PDB file of C-alpha atoms and ligand atoms in Angstrom:
ATOM      1  CA  MET A  28       0.000   0.000   0.000  1.00  0.00           C
ATOM      2  CA  ALA A  29       1.174   3.512  -0.789  1.00  0.00           C
ATOM      3  CA  ARG A  30       2.800   5.349   2.094  1.00  0.00           C
ATOM      4  CA  VAL A  31       1.418   8.701   3.189  1.00  0.00           C
ATOM      5  CA  ALA A  32       3.605  11.817   3.145  1.00  0.00           C
ATOM      6  CA  LEU A  33       2.769  15.202   4.628  1.00  0.00           C
ATOM      7  CA  VAL A  34       4.748  18.231   3.443  1.00  0.00           C
ATOM      8  CA  THR A  35       4.467  21.507   5.344  1.00  0.00           C
ATOM      9  CA  GLY A  36       4.666  24.595   3.179  1.00  0.00           C
ATOM     10  CA  GLY A  37       4.062  22.148   0.370  1.00  0.00           C
ATOM     11  CA  THR A  38       2.221  24.402  -2.061  1.00  0.00           C
ATOM     12  CA  ARG A  39       5.021  26.738  -3.191  1.00  0.00           C
ATOM     13  CA  GLY A  40       8.767  26.731  -3.796  1.00  0.00           C
ATOM     14  CA  ILE A  41      10.843  23.871  -2.444  1.00  0.00           C
ATOM     15  CA  GLY A  42       7.872  22.296  -0.657  1.00  0.00           C
ATOM     16  CA  ALA A  43       5.829  22.121  -3.858  1.00  0.00           C
ATOM     17  CA  ALA A  44       8.707  20.389  -5.651  1.00  0.00           C
ATOM     18  CA  ILE A  45       9.003  17.943  -2.738  1.00  0.00           C
ATOM     19  CA  ALA A  46       5.281  17.175  -2.749  1.00  0.00           C
ATOM     20  CA  ILE A  47       5.297  16.553  -6.516  1.00  0.00           C
ATOM     21  CA  ALA A  48       8.422  14.377  -6.356  1.00  0.00           C
ATOM     22  CA  LEU A  49       6.942  12.261  -3.558  1.00  0.00           C
ATOM     23  CA  LYS A  50       3.709  11.872  -5.514  1.00  0.00           C
ATOM     24  CA  ASN A  51       5.699  10.800  -8.582  1.00  0.00           C
ATOM     25  CA  ALA A  52       7.543   8.287  -6.367  1.00  0.00           C
ATOM     26  CA  GLY A  53       4.216   6.666  -5.440  1.00  0.00           C
ATOM     27  CA  TYR A  54       3.311   8.300  -2.120  1.00  0.00           C
ATOM     28  CA  LYS A  55      -0.119   9.585  -1.152  1.00  0.00           C
ATOM     29  CA  VAL A  56       0.763  13.212  -0.468  1.00  0.00           C
ATOM     30  CA  ALA A  57      -0.842  16.018   1.537  1.00  0.00           C
ATOM     31  CA  ALA A  58       0.468  19.573   1.251  1.00  0.00           C
ATOM     32  CA  ASN A  59       0.002  22.064   4.061  1.00  0.00           C
ATOM     33  CA  TYR A  60       0.196  25.854   3.683  1.00  0.00           C
ATOM     34  CA  ALA A  61      -0.336  28.957   5.814  1.00  0.00           C
ATOM     35  CA  GLY A  62      -2.445  31.543   4.029  1.00  0.00           C
ATOM     36  CA  ASN A  63      -1.826  31.963   0.307  1.00  0.00           C
ATOM     37  CA  ASP A  64      -5.080  30.381  -0.900  1.00  0.00           C
ATOM     38  CA  GLU A  65      -4.508  31.420  -4.509  1.00  0.00           C
ATOM     39  CA  ALA A  66      -1.148  29.625  -4.779  1.00  0.00           C
ATOM     40  CA  ALA A  67      -2.531  26.607  -2.920  1.00  0.00           C
ATOM     41  CA  GLY A  68      -5.588  26.388  -5.190  1.00  0.00           C
ATOM     42  CA  LYS A  69      -3.432  26.612  -8.310  1.00  0.00           C
ATOM     43  CA  PHE A  70      -1.080  23.942  -6.934  1.00  0.00           C
ATOM     44  CA  LYS A  71      -4.011  21.636  -6.122  1.00  0.00           C
ATOM     45  CA  ASP A  72      -5.561  22.087  -9.566  1.00  0.00           C
ATOM     46  CA  GLU A  73      -2.270  21.441 -11.358  1.00  0.00           C
ATOM     47  CA  THR A  74      -1.099  18.454  -9.294  1.00  0.00           C
ATOM     48  CA  GLY A  75      -4.209  16.843  -7.824  1.00  0.00           C
ATOM     49  CA  ILE A  76      -2.461  16.893  -4.437  1.00  0.00           C
ATOM     50  CA  PRO A  77      -4.876  17.802  -1.604  1.00  0.00           C
ATOM     51  CA  VAL A  78      -3.999  20.970   0.324  1.00  0.00           C
ATOM     52  CA  TYR A  79      -4.615  21.777   3.981  1.00  0.00           C
ATOM     53  CA  LYS A  80      -4.447  25.223   5.554  1.00  0.00           C
ATOM     54  CA  TRP A  81      -3.069  25.783   9.052  1.00  0.00           C
ATOM     55  CA  SER A  82      -0.068  27.446  10.646  1.00  0.00           C
ATOM     56  CA  VAL A  83       2.702  25.170  11.841  1.00  0.00           C
ATOM     57  CA  ALA A  84       3.375  27.786  14.525  1.00  0.00           C
ATOM     58  CA  ASP A  85       0.138  26.739  16.291  1.00  0.00           C
ATOM     59  CA  TYR A  86       0.364  23.373  18.086  1.00  0.00           C
ATOM     60  CA  ASP A  87      -3.384  22.806  18.362  1.00  0.00           C
ATOM     61  CA  ALA A  88      -3.896  23.670  14.703  1.00  0.00           C
ATOM     62  CA  CYS A  89      -1.170  21.151  13.788  1.00  0.00           C
ATOM     63  CA  ALA A  90      -2.797  18.402  15.851  1.00  0.00           C
ATOM     64  CA  ALA A  91      -6.196  19.110  14.271  1.00  0.00           C
ATOM     65  CA  GLY A  92      -4.749  19.404  10.764  1.00  0.00           C
ATOM     66  CA  ILE A  93      -2.821  16.150  11.097  1.00  0.00           C
ATOM     67  CA  ALA A  94      -5.974  14.394  12.349  1.00  0.00           C
ATOM     68  CA  GLN A  95      -7.810  15.610   9.232  1.00  0.00           C
ATOM     69  CA  VAL A  96      -5.013  14.458   6.902  1.00  0.00           C
ATOM     70  CA  GLU A  97      -4.950  11.036   8.585  1.00  0.00           C
ATOM     71  CA  ALA A  98      -8.739  10.723   8.343  1.00  0.00           C
ATOM     72  CA  ASP A  99      -8.516  11.503   4.616  1.00  0.00           C
ATOM     73  CA  LEU A 100      -5.361   9.612   3.579  1.00  0.00           C
ATOM     74  CA  GLY A 101      -4.360   7.291   6.440  1.00  0.00           C
ATOM     75  CA  PRO A 102      -1.537   7.421   9.021  1.00  0.00           C
ATOM     76  CA  VAL A 103       1.338   9.699   8.080  1.00  0.00           C
ATOM     77  CA  ASP A 104       4.528   7.726   7.399  1.00  0.00           C
ATOM     78  CA  VAL A 105       6.700  10.559   6.091  1.00  0.00           C
ATOM     79  CA  LEU A 106       6.755  14.057   7.555  1.00  0.00           C
ATOM     80  CA  VAL A 107       8.620  16.772   5.693  1.00  0.00           C
ATOM     81  CA  ASN A 108       9.074  19.869   7.853  1.00  0.00           C
ATOM     82  CA  ASN A 109       9.615  22.384   5.076  1.00  0.00           C
ATOM     83  CA  ALA A 110       7.544  25.441   6.060  1.00  0.00           C
ATOM     84  CA  GLY A 111       9.788  28.391   6.765  1.00  0.00           C
ATOM     85  CA  ILE A 112       9.890  32.166   6.729  1.00  0.00           C
ATOM     86  CA  THR A 113      12.445  34.963   6.914  1.00  0.00           C
ATOM     87  CA  ARG A 114      12.123  38.223   8.838  1.00  0.00           C
ATOM     88  CA  ASP A 115      15.582  39.619   8.219  1.00  0.00           C
ATOM     89  CA  ALA A 116      17.077  42.554  10.132  1.00  0.00           C
ATOM     90  CA  MET A 117      20.405  43.483  11.597  1.00  0.00           C
ATOM     91  CA  PHE A 118      20.282  42.464  15.238  1.00  0.00           C
ATOM     92  CA  HIS A 119      20.320  46.021  16.592  1.00  0.00           C
ATOM     93  CA  LYS A 120      17.166  46.665  14.596  1.00  0.00           C
ATOM     94  CA  MET A 121      15.508  43.279  15.070  1.00  0.00           C
ATOM     95  CA  THR A 122      12.145  43.433  16.804  1.00  0.00           C
ATOM     96  CA  ARG A 123      10.809  40.861  19.228  1.00  0.00           C
ATOM     97  CA  ASP A 124       8.110  40.036  16.677  1.00  0.00           C
ATOM     98  CA  GLN A 125      10.745  39.307  14.016  1.00  0.00           C
ATOM     99  CA  TRP A 126      12.528  36.981  16.433  1.00  0.00           C
ATOM    100  CA  HIS A 127       9.402  35.183  17.643  1.00  0.00           C
ATOM    101  CA  ASP A 128       7.760  34.849  14.207  1.00  0.00           C
ATOM    102  CA  VAL A 129      10.811  33.067  12.820  1.00  0.00           C
ATOM    103  CA  MET A 130      11.202  30.879  15.909  1.00  0.00           C
ATOM    104  CA  GLY A 131       7.480  30.087  15.838  1.00  0.00           C
ATOM    105  CA  THR A 132       7.475  28.792  12.273  1.00  0.00           C
ATOM    106  CA  ASN A 133      11.020  27.558  11.672  1.00  0.00           C
ATOM    107  CA  LEU A 134      11.761  25.879  15.031  1.00  0.00           C
ATOM    108  CA  ASN A 135       8.590  25.552  17.113  1.00  0.00           C
ATOM    109  CA  GLY A 136       6.797  24.494  13.921  1.00  0.00           C
ATOM    110  CA  VAL A 137       9.087  21.484  13.663  1.00  0.00           C
ATOM    111  CA  PHE A 138       8.178  20.441  17.209  1.00  0.00           C
ATOM    112  CA  ASN A 139       4.486  21.190  16.644  1.00  0.00           C
ATOM    113  CA  MET A 140       4.342  18.930  13.592  1.00  0.00           C
ATOM    114  CA  THR A 141       6.617  16.118  14.715  1.00  0.00           C
ATOM    115  CA  HIS A 142       5.256  15.709  18.251  1.00  0.00           C
ATOM    116  CA  PRO A 143       1.644  14.764  17.357  1.00  0.00           C
ATOM    117  CA  LEU A 144       2.938  12.224  14.791  1.00  0.00           C
ATOM    118  CA  TRP A 145       5.693  10.660  16.875  1.00  0.00           C
ATOM    119  CA  THR A 146       3.669   8.165  18.930  1.00  0.00           C
ATOM    120  CA  GLY A 147       1.931   6.776  15.849  1.00  0.00           C
ATOM    121  CA  MET A 148       5.251   6.318  14.049  1.00  0.00           C
ATOM    122  CA  ARG A 149       6.669   4.546  17.112  1.00  0.00           C
ATOM    123  CA  ASP A 150       3.633   2.271  17.374  1.00  0.00           C
ATOM    124  CA  ARG A 151       3.812   1.352  13.678  1.00  0.00           C
ATOM    125  CA  LYS A 152       7.602   0.908  13.863  1.00  0.00           C
ATOM    126  CA  PHE A 153       8.157   3.064  10.819  1.00  0.00           C
ATOM    127  CA  GLY A 154       8.636   6.734  10.173  1.00  0.00           C
ATOM    128  CA  ARG A 155      10.593   9.328   8.278  1.00  0.00           C
ATOM    129  CA  VAL A 156      11.053  12.834   9.651  1.00  0.00           C
ATOM    130  CA  ILE A 157      12.888  15.098   7.215  1.00  0.00           C
ATOM    131  CA  THR A 158      13.411  18.747   8.085  1.00  0.00           C
ATOM    132  CA  ILE A 159      14.527  21.489   5.726  1.00  0.00           C
ATOM    133  CA  SER A 160      17.087  23.619   7.549  1.00  0.00           C
ATOM    134  CA  SER A 161      19.475  25.951   5.693  1.00  0.00           C
ATOM    135  CA  ILE A 162      23.077  26.711   4.862  1.00  0.00           C
ATOM    136  CA  ASN A 163      22.578  29.717   7.127  1.00  0.00           C
ATOM    137  CA  GLY A 164      21.835  27.445  10.067  1.00  0.00           C
ATOM    138  CA  GLN A 165      25.263  25.908   9.481  1.00  0.00           C
ATOM    139  CA  LYS A 166      27.384  28.983   8.858  1.00  0.00           C
ATOM    140  CA  GLY A 167      25.327  31.857  10.297  1.00  0.00           C
ATOM    141  CA  GLN A 168      24.309  34.870   8.219  1.00  0.00           C
ATOM    142  CA  MET A 169      24.485  38.566   8.947  1.00  0.00           C
ATOM    143  CA  GLY A 170      20.974  39.994   9.261  1.00  0.00           C
ATOM    144  CA  GLN A 171      19.549  36.574  10.132  1.00  0.00           C
ATOM    145  CA  ALA A 172      20.270  35.971  13.825  1.00  0.00           C
ATOM    146  CA  ASN A 173      16.679  34.749  14.183  1.00  0.00           C
ATOM    147  CA  TYR A 174      16.714  32.526  11.082  1.00  0.00           C
ATOM    148  CA  SER A 175      20.202  31.135  11.682  1.00  0.00           C
ATOM    149  CA  ALA A 176      19.335  30.302  15.306  1.00  0.00           C
ATOM    150  CA  ALA A 177      16.111  28.530  14.346  1.00  0.00           C
ATOM    151  CA  LYS A 178      17.720  26.604  11.509  1.00  0.00           C
ATOM    152  CA  ALA A 179      20.663  25.543  13.697  1.00  0.00           C
ATOM    153  CA  GLY A 180      18.044  24.420  16.219  1.00  0.00           C
ATOM    154  CA  ASP A 181      16.504  22.189  13.559  1.00  0.00           C
ATOM    155  CA  ILE A 182      19.860  20.425  13.201  1.00  0.00           C
ATOM    156  CA  GLY A 183      20.173  19.826  16.962  1.00  0.00           C
ATOM    157  CA  PHE A 184      16.579  18.624  17.120  1.00  0.00           C
ATOM    158  CA  THR A 185      17.296  16.122  14.355  1.00  0.00           C
ATOM    159  CA  LYS A 186      20.426  14.728  16.004  1.00  0.00           C
ATOM    160  CA  ALA A 187      18.660  14.210  19.330  1.00  0.00           C
ATOM    161  CA  LEU A 188      15.453  12.735  17.931  1.00  0.00           C
ATOM    162  CA  ALA A 189      17.309  10.391  15.581  1.00  0.00           C
ATOM    163  CA  GLN A 190      18.723   8.633  18.628  1.00  0.00           C
ATOM    164  CA  GLU A 191      15.243   8.221  20.119  1.00  0.00           C
ATOM    165  CA  GLY A 192      13.680   6.980  16.898  1.00  0.00           C
ATOM    166  CA  ALA A 193      16.345   4.536  15.750  1.00  0.00           C
ATOM    167  CA  ARG A 194      15.063   1.449  17.579  1.00  0.00           C
ATOM    168  CA  ALA A 195      11.513   2.195  16.479  1.00  0.00           C
ATOM    169  CA  GLY A 196      12.321   2.184  12.766  1.00  0.00           C
ATOM    170  CA  ILE A 197      12.070   5.961  12.495  1.00  0.00           C
ATOM    171  CA  THR A 198      14.815   7.900  10.756  1.00  0.00           C
ATOM    172  CA  VAL A 199      15.218  11.611  11.402  1.00  0.00           C
ATOM    173  CA  ASN A 200      17.341  13.654   9.033  1.00  0.00           C
ATOM    174  CA  VAL A 201      17.868  17.264   8.059  1.00  0.00           C
ATOM    175  CA  ILE A 202      18.685  18.836   4.702  1.00  0.00           C
ATOM    176  CA  CYS A 203      20.575  22.120   4.469  1.00  0.00           C
ATOM    177  CA  PRO A 204      19.898  23.732   1.103  1.00  0.00           C
ATOM    178  CA  GLY A 205      22.058  26.518  -0.180  1.00  0.00           C
ATOM    179  CA  TYR A 206      20.411  29.295  -2.156  1.00  0.00           C
ATOM    180  CA  ILE A 207      17.490  27.954  -4.186  1.00  0.00           C
ATOM    181  CA  ALA A 208      15.553  29.862  -6.857  1.00  0.00           C
ATOM    182  CA  THR A 209      12.209  30.292  -5.060  1.00  0.00           C
ATOM    183  CA  ASP A 210      10.074  33.321  -4.161  1.00  0.00           C
ATOM    184  CA  MET A 211      12.106  33.642  -0.938  1.00  0.00           C
ATOM    185  CA  VAL A 212      15.373  34.167  -2.828  1.00  0.00           C
ATOM    186  CA  MET A 213      13.936  35.889  -5.917  1.00  0.00           C
ATOM    187  CA  ALA A 214      12.569  38.546  -3.510  1.00  0.00           C
ATOM    188  CA  VAL A 215      16.091  39.805  -2.742  1.00  0.00           C
ATOM    189  CA  PRO A 216      17.396  42.621  -4.980  1.00  0.00           C
ATOM    190  CA  GLU A 217      18.971  41.419  -8.249  1.00  0.00           C
ATOM    191  CA  LYS A 218      22.388  42.837  -7.326  1.00  0.00           C
ATOM    192  CA  VAL A 219      22.399  40.852  -4.073  1.00  0.00           C
ATOM    193  CA  ARG A 220      21.309  37.745  -5.962  1.00  0.00           C
ATOM    194  CA  GLU A 221      24.181  38.150  -8.413  1.00  0.00           C
ATOM    195  CA  SER A 222      26.638  38.460  -5.538  1.00  0.00           C
ATOM    196  CA  ILE A 223      25.184  35.268  -4.021  1.00  0.00           C
ATOM    197  CA  ILE A 224      25.617  33.349  -7.298  1.00  0.00           C
ATOM    198  CA  ALA A 225      29.221  34.539  -7.490  1.00  0.00           C
ATOM    199  CA  GLN A 226      29.855  32.688  -4.189  1.00  0.00           C
ATOM    200  CA  ILE A 227      28.447  29.360  -5.429  1.00  0.00           C
ATOM    201  CA  PRO A 228      31.163  27.173  -6.998  1.00  0.00           C
ATOM    202  CA  VAL A 229      28.749  25.382  -9.365  1.00  0.00           C
ATOM    203  CA  GLY A 230      27.811  28.828 -10.696  1.00  0.00           C
ATOM    204  CA  ARG A 231      24.049  28.748 -10.298  1.00  0.00           C
ATOM    205  CA  LEU A 232      21.262  28.876  -7.759  1.00  0.00           C
ATOM    206  CA  GLY A 233      19.825  25.523  -6.807  1.00  0.00           C
ATOM    207  CA  GLU A 234      16.486  24.394  -8.185  1.00  0.00           C
ATOM    208  CA  PRO A 235      13.686  23.212  -5.868  1.00  0.00           C
ATOM    209  CA  GLU A 236      13.980  19.791  -7.564  1.00  0.00           C
ATOM    210  CA  ASP A 237      17.601  19.513  -6.338  1.00  0.00           C
ATOM    211  CA  ILE A 238      16.218  19.413  -2.791  1.00  0.00           C
ATOM    212  CA  ALA A 239      13.182  17.294  -3.659  1.00  0.00           C
ATOM    213  CA  ARG A 240      15.457  14.499  -4.902  1.00  0.00           C
ATOM    214  CA  CYS A 241      17.262  14.476  -1.534  1.00  0.00           C
ATOM    215  CA  VAL A 242      13.922  14.118   0.256  1.00  0.00           C
ATOM    216  CA  VAL A 243      12.753  11.238  -1.937  1.00  0.00           C
ATOM    217  CA  PHE A 244      15.999   9.411  -1.187  1.00  0.00           C
ATOM    218  CA  LEU A 245      15.860   9.984   2.586  1.00  0.00           C
ATOM    219  CA  ALA A 246      12.216   8.856   2.649  1.00  0.00           C
ATOM    220  CA  SER A 247      12.986   5.599   0.854  1.00  0.00           C
ATOM    221  CA  ASP A 248      13.611   2.160   2.329  1.00  0.00           C
ATOM    222  CA  GLU A 249      17.085   2.328   0.767  1.00  0.00           C
ATOM    223  CA  ALA A 250      17.966   5.119   3.233  1.00  0.00           C
ATOM    224  CA  SER A 251      17.034   3.149   6.359  1.00  0.00           C
ATOM    225  CA  PHE A 252      20.632   3.154   7.688  1.00  0.00           C
ATOM    226  CA  ILE A 253      20.863   6.943   7.453  1.00  0.00           C
ATOM    227  CA  THR A 254      19.614   8.774  10.518  1.00  0.00           C
ATOM    228  CA  GLY A 255      20.683  11.890  12.386  1.00  0.00           C
ATOM    229  CA  ALA A 256      22.408  13.037   9.213  1.00  0.00           C
ATOM    230  CA  THR A 257      22.764  16.553   7.882  1.00  0.00           C
ATOM    231  CA  LEU A 258      22.605  16.447   4.090  1.00  0.00           C
ATOM    232  CA  THR A 259      24.170  19.539   2.591  1.00  0.00           C
ATOM    233  CA  ALA A 260      22.996  20.590  -0.889  1.00  0.00           C
ATOM    234  CA  ASN A 261      24.500  23.975  -1.623  1.00  0.00           C
ATOM    235  CA  GLY A 262      26.509  23.819  -4.868  1.00  0.00           C
ATOM    236  CA  GLY A 263      29.749  23.753  -2.890  1.00  0.00           C
ATOM    237  CA  GLN A 264      29.146  27.143  -1.256  1.00  0.00           C
ATOM    238  CA  TYR A 265      29.858  26.013   2.307  1.00  0.00           C
ATOM    239  CA  LEU A 266      31.717  22.830   3.151  1.00  0.00           C
ATOM    240  CA  THR A 267      31.171  21.356   6.593  1.00  0.00           C
TER     241      THR A 267
HETATM  242  P1  LIG B 327       8.598  29.875  -0.005  1.00  0.00           P
HETATM  243  O1  LIG B 327       8.490  31.211   0.658  1.00  0.00           O
HETATM  244  O2  LIG B 327       8.701  29.811  -1.490  1.00  0.00           O
HETATM  245  O3  LIG B 327       7.363  28.948   0.446  1.00  0.00           O
HETATM  246  C1  LIG B 327       7.119  28.800   1.793  1.00  0.00           C
HETATM  247  C2  LIG B 327       6.005  27.815   2.021  1.00  0.00           C
HETATM  248  O4  LIG B 327       5.860  27.665   3.447  1.00  0.00           O
HETATM  249  C3  LIG B 327       4.663  28.294   1.515  1.00  0.00           C
HETATM  250  O5  LIG B 327       3.904  27.178   1.086  1.00  0.00           O
HETATM  251  C4  LIG B 327       4.031  28.908   2.756  1.00  0.00           C
HETATM  252  O6  LIG B 327       2.625  28.925   2.718  1.00  0.00           O
HETATM  253  C5  LIG B 327       4.536  27.970   3.810  1.00  0.00           C
HETATM  254  N1  LIG B 327       4.514  28.532   5.171  1.00  0.00           N
HETATM  255  C6  LIG B 327       5.119  29.656   5.624  1.00  0.00           C
HETATM  256  N2  LIG B 327       4.826  29.829   6.928  1.00  0.00           N
HETATM  257  C7  LIG B 327       4.011  28.799   7.284  1.00  0.00           C
HETATM  258  C8  LIG B 327       3.353  28.424   8.473  1.00  0.00           C
HETATM  259  N3  LIG B 327       3.465  29.141   9.606  1.00  0.00           N
HETATM  260  N4  LIG B 327       2.578  27.313   8.474  1.00  0.00           N
HETATM  261  C9  LIG B 327       2.437  26.564   7.360  1.00  0.00           C
HETATM  262  N5  LIG B 327       3.044  26.858   6.196  1.00  0.00           N
HETATM  263  C10 LIG B 327       3.814  27.968   6.163  1.00  0.00           C
HETATM  264  O7  LIG B 327       9.850  29.176   0.702  1.00  0.00           O
HETATM  265  P2  LIG B 327      11.013  28.267   0.088  1.00  0.00           P
HETATM  266  O8  LIG B 327      10.445  27.230  -0.779  1.00  0.00           O
HETATM  267  O9  LIG B 327      12.066  29.155  -0.431  1.00  0.00           O
HETATM  268  O10 LIG B 327      11.612  27.617   1.422  1.00  0.00           O
HETATM  269  C11 LIG B 327      11.172  26.352   1.912  1.00  0.00           C
HETATM  270  C12 LIG B 327      12.047  25.948   3.078  1.00  0.00           C
HETATM  271  O11 LIG B 327      13.405  25.870   2.646  1.00  0.00           O
HETATM  272  C13 LIG B 327      12.033  26.945   4.235  1.00  0.00           C
HETATM  273  O12 LIG B 327      12.100  26.261   5.455  1.00  0.00           O
HETATM  274  C14 LIG B 327      13.291  27.751   4.013  1.00  0.00           C
HETATM  275  O13 LIG B 327      13.763  28.318   5.213  1.00  0.00           O
HETATM  276  C15 LIG B 327      14.213  26.680   3.480  1.00  0.00           C
HETATM  277  N6  LIG B 327      15.337  27.171   2.711  1.00  0.00           N
HETATM  278  C16 LIG B 327      15.130  27.901   1.565  1.00  0.00           C
HETATM  279  C17 LIG B 327      16.202  28.338   0.832  1.00  0.00           C
HETATM  280  C18 LIG B 327      16.032  29.096  -0.424  1.00  0.00           C
HETATM  281  O14 LIG B 327      17.060  29.516  -0.975  1.00  0.00           O
HETATM  282  N7  LIG B 327      14.841  29.302  -0.943  1.00  0.00           N
HETATM  283  C19 LIG B 327      17.573  28.065   1.254  1.00  0.00           C
HETATM  284  C20 LIG B 327      17.680  27.282   2.449  1.00  0.00           C
HETATM  285  C21 LIG B 327      16.596  26.865   3.133  1.00  0.00           C
HETATM  286  P3  LIG B 327       1.807  30.118   1.959  1.00  0.00           P
HETATM  287  O15 LIG B 327       1.974  29.833   0.494  1.00  0.00           O
HETATM  288  O16 LIG B 327       0.427  29.969   2.445  1.00  0.00           O
HETATM  289  O17 LIG B 327       2.469  31.402   2.362  1.00  0.00           O
END
C-alpha cells in the first residue's frame, strides 16, 4: 500500500517540488500551507495533491490538521518539515516580533508537527522525519540571527530525535539547502542575488527539484541506515 507523506509549506517553492516528487515516487501526499489560498488552489488544480491550511506555529492547529489528513489519507509515514519564513534585520534593529515569528514557524513548527505524529510512528515501527534547515543554520548569516538560530536548532533537534527513533524504525534527518531559486530568494534585490551566485562554486542557484530528490531518497527504504544526518545541498558554497 502507498505510504502517506505530509509536506508543510508544500504548495510553493521547495515544498511544492518535494510534494510533486513524492507523488511521482508513489506516495499519497498532503500539502500544508499557511495563508496563500490562490497559490494553494493553483497547486491543487495542477497536481491533484490535496492541500490543507493551518499554521505550523500553532500546536493545536497542527494536531487538528494532522488528524484531518490522517482521516482523509491514512496514518502519516513521512513528515517533511519544510515550512519556513524569513524576517531579516540586523540584530540592533531586530524586533521581538521578528525573532518570535521566525522561531514560531522555523523551530517551534518542527516540534508542533513532529510531536503529534511521533507516537503513531513509534507504534507502527516506521517513520521518516525530514526537516529542511538551511546553509545559514550551518554557517550563520548577517541579518539573520533569528533565522540562523532557528535553523541551527533544527539540526540539533534532528540529532537528538534520531537517537530516540532509531530502535523504532524511524529515521530523522535534516537537509541544508544553499540558495534555491524560489520566491524567498527571488525577492532579494537582483544585485544581491548576483553576488550570491558569485559565491556558489557550481555557478548557479539551486532548483527546488535539487532538494526534492534528496527528500525522496531519505524517505525511501534504501535510506534506512541513514539517521541523524545533515545532508548539505549547496553547490559547494559552504563545506562542513
Ligand atoms: P517559499 O516562501 O517559497 O514557500 C514557503 C512555504 O511555506 C509556503 O507554502 C508557505 O505557505 C509555507 N509557510 C510559511 N509559513 C508557514 C506556516 N506558519 N505554516 C504553514 N506553512 C507555512 O519558501 P522556500 O520554498 O524558499 O523555502 C522552503 C524551506 O526551505 C524553508 O524552510 C526555508 O527556510 C528553506 N530554505 C530555503 C532556501 C532558499 O534559498 N529558498 C535556502 C535554504 C533553506 P503560503 O503559500 O500559504 O504562504
